[in-house]
Amino acid sequence: MMRIIPLCLVLLICVACKTKQDTTIPNIIIINVDDMGWKDVGFMGSEYYETPNIDYLSSLGMVFTNGYASASNCAPSRANLMTGQWAPRHGVYTVSPSTRGKSEDRKIIPTKNTHTLSPKHHILPEVLNENGYVTCHAGKWHLSDNPLEYGFDVNIAGGHNGLPKSYYPPYKNVKIEKGNSQYLTDLVMENALKFVDTVQKPFYLNYSPYAVHVPIMAIDSIVPKYEKKSPWKGQGNPQYASMVDNLDRNIGLLINKLKERNLFDNTLIVFTSDNGGLYGITKQKPLRAGKGSYYEGGIREPFFFVLKDKIKANTKSEIPITNLDIFPTVLKYAGVDASALQLDGNNLAPVLEEDVQVFERPLFWHFPVYLEAYNVNDNENRDPLFRTRPGSVVRKGYWKLHYYFEDKGVELYNLSEDIGERNNLAEVNPEKATELLTLLKQWWKDTNAPIPKTENPEYINKIE
């Protein structure tokens, strides 16, 4: 049974602390929104959703226009962020099981998925906790039954569930202390603010709201504003927009609380999303597809870092990054030696502080499992049956290659000219395709990535 530490006991955690925070190292807040797409915020160009608080926060630091999640759905993306490692190192590839869709449509046997992140991994909250930080998880966890067993001192509403059965009470599968708020997003923030208001030591807050994941449950007082607005490039769902708007309001409350306690200037804030927006609810044009796909719409995210006097305000970078880079970057600013850890991301401090302009390295994604398609395809997926079939992806520079294990299919795109991934250049540029495929195959060896090859005896050929 899950054990949740009452927030009033946070003071006991800090009973031996100084009355003022140590300002030599920053507080850490990671805002990891659920299912928020690349253009679901104003600062990335949306003319439908209104996110003034998030937009304000983004203006205080560096925005990455080529920011990625390291997986296209919830559990593997979160496992990658927390471990700082690619999926082959921990085995969380999808939301269980890996046998998604109909067996008769799956040509090969997918790799077995890991449902619970192994405690053997030395994850971010544990490292920070060992180095003097009080740690709090608030919202969706999704990696085990209890985040308190993974380095967090405080758990607000986190469990193995990937979504709430309801945003209104009773929340059913979400365990959370009652407060003044009713809507789940508001209640999670209410309790998170209590943590920020009481903690005295340097702290790490993993703010990971269940919003804006389904079920789409509107805030009725906000909906009329969006019903009056014209849809914009596939964005036009007033109910979903009310959830985005309300999340933004809550982030504004967090900003105000940090300023009230004179903590804002000494807090490193990272903002991102765990995967792309849910296609059919929100679109990210010109990006192709959405959550669950390894086309850009499934993995490219709103992404920025803020830390006063370290990261210059109103700056942008086109350097491709992923959420794997958060772990080593956080440790750098926390003053923690990461040399003994096996981290697959990179410390972004030289980029954030504009010491370097070029940061050349390949990015990899590995998905040796199946994920069925949405009911509506709209020519966004490779075929109408699956959002993603087993395969791997590599991006190097502007070039991006998709490789599929069922048929050894290859797709090659130049994102500088074709961000929508519509023009497959694999046949007209075989040299580049070979270069990236060679890079990918070496990465498979380096990470011992499982490559599914066994044919499924129940498969019935419907596509070829």
Coordinates of C-alpha atoms in Angstrom, one line a residue:
M1 CA 0.0 0.0 0.0
M2 CA 1.3 3.4 -0.9
R3 CA 2.7 5.5 2.0
I4 CA 2.1 9.3 1.6
I5 CA 4.0 11.7 3.9
P6 CA 1.6 14.4 5.2
L7 CA 2.8 17.8 4.2
C8 CA 2.9 19.0 7.7
L9 CA 5.8 16.6 8.3
V10 CA 7.9 18.4 5.8
L11 CA 8.9 20.7 8.7
L12 CA 10.3 17.7 10.5
I13 CA 12.5 16.9 7.5
C14 CA 14.1 20.3 8.0
V15 CA 14.2 20.4 11.8
A16 CA 17.9 20.7 11.8
C17 CA 18.0 23.2 8.9
K18 CA 19.1 26.8 9.0
T19 CA 16.3 29.4 9.2
K20 CA 17.4 30.8 5.8
Q21 CA 18.1 28.8 2.7
D22 CA 21.6 28.2 1.5
T23 CA 21.9 30.4 -1.5
T24 CA 25.2 29.0 -2.8
I25 CA 23.3 26.3 -4.7
P26 CA 20.0 26.7 -6.5
N27 CA 16.7 25.1 -5.8
I28 CA 15.5 22.9 -8.7
I29 CA 12.1 22.7 -10.2
I30 CA 11.3 20.5 -13.1
I31 CA 7.9 21.1 -14.7
N32 CA 7.1 18.1 -16.8
V33 CA 3.7 18.5 -18.3
D34 CA 1.8 15.5 -19.5
D35 CA 0.9 15.3 -23.2
M36 CA 1.5 19.0 -23.9
G37 CA 2.4 19.4 -27.6
W38 CA 5.1 21.6 -29.1
K39 CA 2.7 24.4 -30.0
D40 CA 0.3 24.0 -27.2
V41 CA 1.7 27.2 -25.6
G42 CA 1.8 30.8 -26.6
F43 CA 5.6 31.2 -26.6
M44 CA 5.8 28.5 -29.3
G45 CA 3.3 30.3 -31.5
S46 CA -0.1 29.0 -30.6
E47 CA -2.8 31.5 -31.4
Y48 CA -5.5 29.5 -29.7
Y49 CA -4.3 28.5 -26.3
E50 CA -3.5 31.3 -23.8
T51 CA -0.6 30.6 -21.5
P52 CA 0.6 34.0 -20.2
N53 CA 2.4 32.7 -17.1
I54 CA 4.3 30.0 -19.0
D55 CA 5.1 32.5 -21.7
Y56 CA 6.4 35.0 -19.1
L57 CA 8.6 32.2 -17.5
S58 CA 10.0 31.3 -20.9
S59 CA 11.0 34.9 -21.5
L60 CA 13.3 34.8 -18.5
G61 CA 15.6 32.1 -19.9
M62 CA 16.6 30.1 -22.9
V63 CA 14.0 28.4 -25.2
F64 CA 15.0 25.4 -27.3
T65 CA 13.1 25.2 -30.5
N66 CA 14.5 21.7 -31.2
G67 CA 13.7 20.3 -27.7
Y68 CA 12.7 16.7 -27.6
A69 CA 11.3 14.0 -25.3
S70 CA 13.4 10.9 -25.5
A71 CA 10.3 8.8 -26.0
S72 CA 6.9 9.4 -27.6
N73 CA 4.7 8.2 -24.7
C74 CA 4.6 8.7 -20.9
A75 CA 6.3 5.9 -19.0
P76 CA 9.6 5.6 -21.1
S77 CA 10.0 9.3 -21.3
R78 CA 9.7 9.7 -17.6
A79 CA 12.0 6.7 -16.9
N80 CA 14.6 8.3 -19.3
L81 CA 14.4 11.6 -17.5
M82 CA 14.7 10.1 -14.0
T83 CA 17.6 7.8 -14.9
G84 CA 19.3 10.0 -17.4
Q85 CA 19.6 6.9 -19.6
W86 CA 18.3 5.6 -22.9
A87 CA 15.5 3.1 -22.7
P88 CA 17.7 0.0 -23.5
R89 CA 19.5 0.5 -20.2
H90 CA 16.3 0.2 -18.1
G91 CA 13.8 -1.6 -20.4
V92 CA 10.8 0.8 -20.0
Y93 CA 9.7 1.1 -23.7
T94 CA 6.0 1.9 -23.4
V95 CA 3.0 1.8 -21.1
S96 CA 2.6 -1.9 -20.6
P97 CA 2.0 -4.2 -22.3
S98 CA 4.2 -4.1 -25.5
T99 CA 1.7 -6.3 -27.4
R100 CA -0.6 -3.4 -28.3
G101 CA -3.1 -3.7 -31.1
K102 CA -4.4 -7.0 -32.6
S103 CA -2.0 -9.9 -32.6
E104 CA -2.9 -10.7 -36.2
D105 CA -1.6 -7.3 -37.2
R106 CA 1.8 -7.7 -35.5
K107 CA 4.4 -9.2 -37.9
I108 CA 7.0 -9.8 -35.2
I109 CA 7.0 -10.6 -31.5
P110 CA 7.8 -7.3 -29.7
T111 CA 10.3 -6.9 -26.9
K112 CA 8.8 -7.5 -23.5
N113 CA 8.3 -4.2 -21.6
T114 CA 9.5 -3.4 -18.1
H115 CA 6.5 -2.1 -16.2
T116 CA 8.2 -0.9 -13.0
L117 CA 11.5 1.0 -13.0
S118 CA 14.1 -1.1 -11.2
P119 CA 15.3 0.4 -7.9
K120 CA 18.9 -0.5 -8.9
H121 CA 19.0 2.7 -11.0
H122 CA 20.5 5.7 -9.2
I123 CA 17.9 8.3 -10.2
L124 CA 17.9 12.1 -10.0
P125 CA 16.0 12.6 -6.7
E126 CA 18.2 10.1 -5.0
V127 CA 21.4 11.9 -6.1
L128 CA 20.0 15.3 -5.1
N129 CA 18.8 14.0 -1.8
E130 CA 22.2 12.5 -1.0
N131 CA 23.7 16.0 -1.7
G132 CA 21.6 18.0 0.7
Y133 CA 18.3 18.6 -1.2
V134 CA 14.8 18.0 0.2
T135 CA 12.9 16.3 -2.6
C136 CA 9.2 16.4 -3.4
H137 CA 7.3 14.7 -6.2
A138 CA 3.9 16.4 -7.1
G139 CA 1.5 14.8 -9.6
K140 CA 2.0 11.9 -12.0
W141 CA 4.8 9.4 -11.3
H142 CA 3.9 6.3 -13.4
L143 CA 7.1 4.4 -12.7
S144 CA 6.3 2.5 -9.5
D145 CA 3.7 2.3 -6.8
N146 CA 5.6 4.7 -4.5
P147 CA 8.0 7.5 -5.4
L148 CA 9.1 7.6 -1.7
E149 CA 11.1 4.5 -2.4
Y150 CA 13.0 6.3 -5.2
G151 CA 14.6 9.2 -3.3
F152 CA 11.7 11.5 -2.7
D153 CA 11.0 12.8 0.8
V154 CA 7.5 13.9 0.0
N155 CA 4.9 12.4 -2.4
I156 CA 1.9 14.4 -3.6
A157 CA -0.5 12.2 -5.6
G158 CA 2.1 10.0 -7.3
G159 CA 1.6 6.3 -7.9
H160 CA 1.8 3.8 -10.7
N161 CA -1.3 5.1 -12.5
G162 CA -0.7 6.9 -15.8
L163 CA -3.8 9.1 -15.7
P164 CA -6.5 10.0 -13.2
K165 CA -9.9 8.4 -13.6
S166 CA -11.3 11.8 -12.8
Y167 CA -10.1 15.3 -12.3
Y168 CA -13.0 15.9 -10.0
P169 CA -13.5 14.2 -6.6
P170 CA -13.6 11.4 -5.9
Y171 CA -10.4 11.0 -7.9
K172 CA -10.6 7.2 -7.6
N173 CA -7.1 6.0 -8.5
V174 CA -5.3 9.1 -7.2
K175 CA -4.4 9.3 -3.5
I176 CA -4.0 12.9 -2.4
E177 CA -4.5 14.9 0.8
K178 CA -7.7 17.0 0.7
G179 CA -7.5 20.8 0.6
N180 CA -9.4 23.8 -0.4
S181 CA -9.3 22.9 -4.1
Q182 CA -11.6 20.4 -5.9
Y183 CA -10.1 20.1 -9.4
L184 CA -7.1 17.7 -9.3
T185 CA -4.7 20.1 -11.1
D186 CA -5.5 22.8 -8.5
L187 CA -5.2 20.4 -5.6
V188 CA -1.8 19.1 -6.7
M189 CA -0.5 22.6 -6.9
E190 CA -2.1 23.6 -3.6
N191 CA -0.2 20.9 -1.8
A192 CA 3.0 21.7 -3.8
L193 CA 2.8 25.3 -2.6
K194 CA 2.6 24.1 1.0
F195 CA 5.8 22.2 0.4
V196 CA 7.5 25.3 -1.1
D197 CA 6.1 27.5 1.7
T198 CA 7.6 25.3 4.5
V199 CA 10.9 23.9 3.2
Q200 CA 14.1 25.6 4.4
K201 CA 16.8 23.6 2.8
P202 CA 17.6 23.7 -0.9
F203 CA 14.8 21.7 -2.6
Y204 CA 14.0 19.8 -5.7
L205 CA 10.3 19.8 -6.8
N206 CA 9.4 17.4 -9.5
Y207 CA 6.2 19.1 -10.6
S208 CA 4.5 16.7 -13.0
P209 CA 0.8 17.5 -13.2
Y210 CA -1.6 14.9 -14.6
A211 CA -2.8 17.7 -16.8
V212 CA -3.2 17.9 -19.7
H213 CA -3.6 14.1 -20.2
V214 CA -7.0 12.6 -20.8
P215 CA -9.7 12.3 -19.6
I216 CA -10.6 15.7 -21.1
M217 CA -12.5 17.2 -18.2
A218 CA -13.2 20.9 -18.6
I219 CA -13.1 23.8 -16.1
D220 CA -16.5 25.1 -16.9
S221 CA -15.7 28.7 -16.0
I222 CA -12.9 28.9 -18.6
V223 CA -14.6 27.1 -21.5
P224 CA -16.7 30.1 -22.8
K225 CA -13.5 32.1 -23.5
Y226 CA -12.3 29.4 -25.9
E227 CA -15.8 28.8 -27.5
K228 CA -15.6 32.4 -28.7
K229 CA -12.2 31.9 -30.3
S230 CA -11.6 30.7 -33.9
P231 CA -9.8 27.4 -34.3
W232 CA -6.1 27.7 -35.3
K233 CA -4.2 25.1 -37.3
G234 CA -5.9 22.1 -35.8
Q235 CA -6.3 23.6 -32.3
G236 CA -9.9 24.3 -31.4
N237 CA -11.1 22.1 -28.5
P238 CA -12.5 24.4 -25.8
Q239 CA -12.5 21.7 -23.2
Y240 CA -8.9 20.8 -23.7
A241 CA -8.0 24.5 -23.9
S242 CA -9.6 25.1 -20.5
M243 CA -7.2 22.4 -19.0
V244 CA -4.2 24.2 -20.6
D245 CA -5.4 27.5 -19.4
N246 CA -5.9 26.3 -15.9
L247 CA -2.5 24.6 -15.8
D248 CA -1.0 27.9 -16.8
R249 CA -2.8 29.6 -13.9
N250 CA -1.4 27.1 -11.5
I251 CA 2.1 27.7 -12.8
G252 CA 1.5 31.4 -12.1
L253 CA 0.7 30.5 -8.5
L254 CA 4.0 28.7 -8.2
I255 CA 5.9 31.6 -9.7
N256 CA 4.2 34.0 -7.2
K257 CA 5.0 31.7 -4.2
L258 CA 8.7 31.5 -5.2
K259 CA 8.8 35.3 -5.4
E260 CA 6.9 35.7 -2.1
R261 CA 9.6 33.6 -0.4
N262 CA 12.5 35.3 -2.2
L263 CA 13.4 32.0 -3.8
F264 CA 12.7 32.7 -7.5
D265 CA 16.0 34.2 -8.4
N266 CA 17.9 31.2 -6.9
T267 CA 15.8 28.5 -8.6
L268 CA 16.7 26.6 -11.7
I269 CA 13.4 26.0 -13.5
V270 CA 13.1 23.5 -16.4
F271 CA 9.9 23.3 -18.4
T272 CA 9.1 20.6 -20.8
S273 CA 6.5 17.9 -21.7
D274 CA 6.8 14.1 -21.6
N275 CA 5.7 13.6 -25.2
G276 CA 3.7 15.2 -28.0
G277 CA 0.1 16.3 -27.9
L278 CA -2.7 13.8 -28.4
Y279 CA -3.5 13.9 -32.1
G280 CA -7.2 14.4 -32.6
I281 CA -7.4 16.6 -29.5
T282 CA -4.6 19.0 -30.5
K283 CA -2.3 19.4 -33.5
Q284 CA 1.2 20.8 -33.8
K285 CA 1.2 21.8 -37.5
P286 CA 3.4 21.7 -39.5
L287 CA 4.7 18.7 -37.4
R288 CA 3.5 15.3 -38.4
A289 CA 1.4 13.1 -36.1
G290 CA 1.3 13.3 -32.3
K291 CA 1.7 11.3 -29.1
G292 CA 2.9 7.8 -29.6
S293 CA 4.6 8.5 -32.9
Y294 CA 8.3 9.1 -33.6
Y295 CA 7.5 11.7 -36.3
E296 CA 8.2 15.1 -34.9
G297 CA 4.7 15.7 -33.6
G298 CA 5.1 12.8 -31.1
I299 CA 8.5 13.8 -29.7
R300 CA 9.2 17.6 -30.2
E301 CA 8.3 19.6 -27.1
P302 CA 8.1 23.1 -25.6
F303 CA 11.4 23.3 -23.7
F304 CA 13.2 26.0 -21.7
F305 CA 15.6 26.6 -18.8
V306 CA 15.5 29.6 -16.4
L307 CA 18.1 30.6 -13.8
K308 CA 18.8 34.3 -13.1
D309 CA 22.4 35.5 -13.5
K310 CA 23.4 32.2 -15.2
I311 CA 21.0 31.9 -18.1
K312 CA 20.4 35.1 -20.1
A313 CA 16.7 36.1 -20.5
N314 CA 15.0 36.2 -23.9
T315 CA 17.4 33.8 -25.6
K316 CA 16.7 30.9 -28.0
S317 CA 18.7 28.0 -29.3
E318 CA 18.2 25.7 -32.3
I319 CA 20.5 23.1 -30.8
P320 CA 18.7 19.8 -30.6
I321 CA 18.3 18.6 -27.0
T322 CA 16.3 15.9 -25.2
N323 CA 15.0 15.4 -21.7
L324 CA 18.0 13.1 -21.1
D325 CA 20.1 16.3 -20.8
I326 CA 18.1 17.5 -17.8
F327 CA 19.8 15.1 -15.3
P328 CA 23.5 16.1 -16.0
T329 CA 22.5 19.8 -16.4
V330 CA 20.7 19.9 -13.1
L331 CA 23.7 18.2 -11.4
K332 CA 26.0 20.8 -12.9
Y333 CA 24.1 23.7 -11.4
A334 CA 23.6 21.8 -8.1
G335 CA 27.4 21.4 -7.8
V336 CA 27.2 17.6 -7.8
D337 CA 29.9 15.5 -9.4
A338 CA 28.3 13.3 -12.1
S339 CA 31.5 11.5 -13.2
A340 CA 30.6 8.3 -11.4
L341 CA 27.2 8.1 -13.0
Q342 CA 26.4 6.5 -16.4
L343 CA 24.4 9.4 -18.0
D344 CA 23.5 9.4 -21.7
G345 CA 22.5 13.0 -21.9
N346 CA 24.9 16.0 -21.8
N347 CA 25.3 18.9 -19.5
L348 CA 23.8 21.9 -21.3
A349 CA 25.4 24.6 -19.2
P350 CA 27.9 25.7 -21.9
V351 CA 24.9 26.2 -24.3
L352 CA 22.7 27.8 -21.7
E353 CA 25.4 30.3 -20.7
E354 CA 26.3 30.8 -24.4
D355 CA 29.9 29.6 -24.1
V356 CA 29.4 27.4 -27.2
Q357 CA 27.3 27.9 -30.3
V358 CA 27.7 24.4 -31.7
F359 CA 26.7 21.2 -29.8
E360 CA 27.0 18.4 -32.4
R361 CA 25.9 14.9 -31.3
P362 CA 23.4 12.4 -32.5
L363 CA 20.1 11.8 -30.7
F364 CA 18.6 8.3 -30.6
W365 CA 15.1 6.8 -29.9
H366 CA 14.4 3.1 -29.6
F367 CA 10.9 1.5 -29.7
P368 CA 11.0 -2.3 -30.2
V369 CA 7.3 -2.6 -29.5
Y370 CA 3.9 -1.8 -31.0
L371 CA 1.5 1.1 -30.3
E372 CA -1.9 1.0 -32.1
A373 CA -3.2 3.9 -34.1
Y374 CA -5.8 6.4 -33.2
N375 CA -9.3 6.0 -34.7
V376 CA -8.5 8.9 -37.0
N377 CA -5.4 8.6 -39.2
D378 CA -5.4 11.6 -41.5
N379 CA -2.3 10.2 -43.2
E380 CA -0.2 11.1 -40.2
N381 CA 1.0 7.6 -39.3
R382 CA 3.1 5.2 -41.5
D383 CA 0.0 3.1 -41.9
P384 CA -3.6 3.1 -40.5
L385 CA -3.1 0.2 -38.0
F386 CA -0.2 1.5 -35.8
R387 CA 1.0 4.9 -34.6
T388 CA 4.4 3.2 -34.2
R389 CA 5.7 -0.2 -35.3
P390 CA 8.9 -1.6 -33.8
G391 CA 11.9 0.5 -34.9
S392 CA 14.6 3.1 -34.0
V393 CA 15.2 6.7 -34.9
V394 CA 18.4 8.8 -35.1
R395 CA 18.7 12.5 -35.7
K396 CA 22.1 14.1 -36.5
G397 CA 22.2 17.7 -37.5
Y398 CA 19.1 18.4 -39.6
W399 CA 18.9 14.8 -40.8
K400 CA 16.6 12.3 -39.3
L401 CA 16.3 8.6 -40.1
H402 CA 13.5 6.1 -39.1
Y403 CA 14.3 2.4 -39.3
Y404 CA 11.6 -0.3 -38.9
F405 CA 12.4 -3.9 -37.8
E406 CA 9.5 -5.7 -39.5
D407 CA 10.6 -4.9 -43.1
K408 CA 14.0 -3.1 -42.7
G409 CA 12.1 0.0 -44.0
V410 CA 14.0 3.3 -44.0
E411 CA 12.7 6.8 -44.0
L412 CA 15.1 9.8 -44.3
Y413 CA 14.1 13.4 -43.8
N414 CA 15.9 16.7 -44.0
L415 CA 14.2 18.7 -41.2
S416 CA 15.6 22.0 -42.3
E417 CA 13.6 21.7 -45.5
D418 CA 10.8 19.3 -44.5
I419 CA 9.9 19.6 -40.8
G420 CA 6.6 17.8 -41.6
E421 CA 8.5 14.7 -42.7
R422 CA 6.6 14.2 -45.9
N423 CA 9.4 13.8 -48.4
N424 CA 11.3 10.5 -47.8
L425 CA 14.8 11.0 -49.2
A426 CA 16.2 7.5 -48.5
E427 CA 16.3 6.6 -52.2
V428 CA 17.6 9.9 -53.6
N429 CA 20.3 10.3 -50.9
P430 CA 21.4 6.7 -50.1
E431 CA 24.8 7.9 -48.8
K432 CA 23.2 9.9 -46.0
A433 CA 20.8 7.1 -45.2
T434 CA 23.7 4.6 -45.0
E435 CA 25.7 7.0 -42.8
L436 CA 22.9 7.4 -40.3
L437 CA 22.0 3.7 -40.3
T438 CA 25.6 2.8 -39.6
L439 CA 25.5 5.2 -36.7
L440 CA 22.3 3.7 -35.4
K441 CA 23.6 0.1 -35.7
Q442 CA 26.7 1.0 -33.7
W443 CA 24.4 2.6 -31.0
W444 CA 22.4 -0.7 -30.8
K445 CA 25.7 -2.5 -30.0
D446 CA 26.9 0.1 -27.5
T447 CA 23.6 0.0 -25.6
N448 CA 22.8 -3.7 -26.1
A449 CA 19.5 -2.6 -27.5
P450 CA 17.1 -5.5 -28.1
I451 CA 16.2 -6.0 -31.8
P452 CA 12.9 -8.0 -32.2
K453 CA 13.2 -10.5 -35.0
T454 CA 11.0 -13.5 -34.2
E455 CA 8.0 -13.8 -36.5
N456 CA 4.6 -13.8 -35.0
P457 CA 2.7 -17.0 -36.0
E458 CA -0.6 -15.3 -35.6
Y459 CA 0.2 -12.6 -38.1
I460 CA -2.1 -12.1 -41.1
N461 CA -0.7 -9.9 -43.8
K462 CA -3.1 -7.0 -44.5
I463 CA -0.8 -4.2 -45.6
E464 CA 1.8 -5.6 -48.0

